[in-house]
């Protein structure tokens, strides 16, 4: 039985963390679509044409570890404005979202463009300052030095590009549940997301995991 959970929101709001936990909770597969744009962005840093890179992309080849830096994130949001790049990535994302057994798909346009018929949609936000602090801490942990001010500036620039582009701009679907994680621990954010999904499952008569 297919059940799609679409999770969108700006950079470092907690989408990935929530998506992995929710997928784990329900036994669903998870796709981080940011990795697709990061992989295309990374190829352009080597001089590859972005549309050719998107068309050649094989998701199984994605090496998440190599794609986490700020330069790749910036390159990703630049290729993400190109309509033909987005078009080349649609079929793979839709097929994943509609797989039987359930899927959690996170990104910027999952509830609005990739899977507007998703059974549950969440829009995860947090203030830019909180998001910059979280991303800064992650970068330090990985030994990638950057000042907090530089990370905040990068997040502002990327938010602006993601929200103002003509093609699939970042915005909540009209029926998305909004979750602001600014003052939430990871456990609280995951609990809020899981509860919102369970409400949708009950409303649609989808069987909840046993014991609930
Ligand atoms: O996927 P997205 O860029 O939206 O964010 P993420 O990678 O899930 O989260 C960014 C960082 O914030 C991670 O290091 C999380 O551990 C941390 N964090 C969080 O996700 N949620 C909180 N409520 C608190 C911290
Ligand atoms: O981890 P973080 O939230 O910082 O970024 P990401 O989810 O890995 O996405 C990197 C960039 O890819 C975003 O800033 C967007 O420009 C683009 N993206 C998109 O346009 N559509 C998606 N569904 C996912 C990512």
Coordinates of C-alpha atoms in Angstrom, one line a residue, residues 7-13 15 80 86 106-113 122-125 131 155-156 158-173 178:
X7 CA 8.6 16.9 3.9
X8 CA 9.7 20.4 2.7
X9 CA 11.4 23.4 4.2
X10 CA 14.5 25.7 4.1
X11 CA 18.1 24.7 4.7
X12 CA 19.0 23.2 8.1
X13 CA 15.5 23.3 9.5
X15 CA 14.1 18.0 7.4
X80 CA 18.2 24.1 -9.0
X86 CA 14.5 19.9 -12.4
X106 CA 12.3 15.5 1.7
X107 CA 13.3 18.6 -0.3
X108 CA 11.8 22.0 -1.3
X109 CA 9.0 21.1 -3.8
X110 CA 7.9 17.6 -2.8
X111 CA 4.4 18.6 -1.5
X112 CA 3.8 21.2 -4.2
X113 CA 5.3 19.8 -7.5
X122 CA 4.9 18.6 6.5
X123 CA 6.7 22.0 6.2
X124 CA 9.6 22.2 8.6
X125 CA 10.9 25.7 9.5
X131 CA 19.4 27.1 11.4
X155 CA 21.7 30.4 4.4
X156 CA 20.0 33.8 3.7
X158 CA 20.2 30.2 -0.5
X159 CA 16.7 30.8 1.1
X160 CA 16.3 33.8 -1.1
X161 CA 17.3 31.9 -4.3
X162 CA 15.0 28.9 -3.4
X163 CA 12.0 31.1 -2.6
X164 CA 12.2 33.5 -5.5
X165 CA 12.9 31.2 -8.4
X166 CA 10.2 30.8 -11.1
X167 CA 10.5 27.0 -11.2
X168 CA 9.1 25.1 -8.2
X169 CA 9.9 27.8 -5.6
X170 CA 10.2 26.8 -1.9
X171 CA 6.8 27.3 -0.3
X172 CA 4.4 25.3 1.8
X173 CA 1.6 23.3 0.1
X178 CA 3.6 23.6 9.6

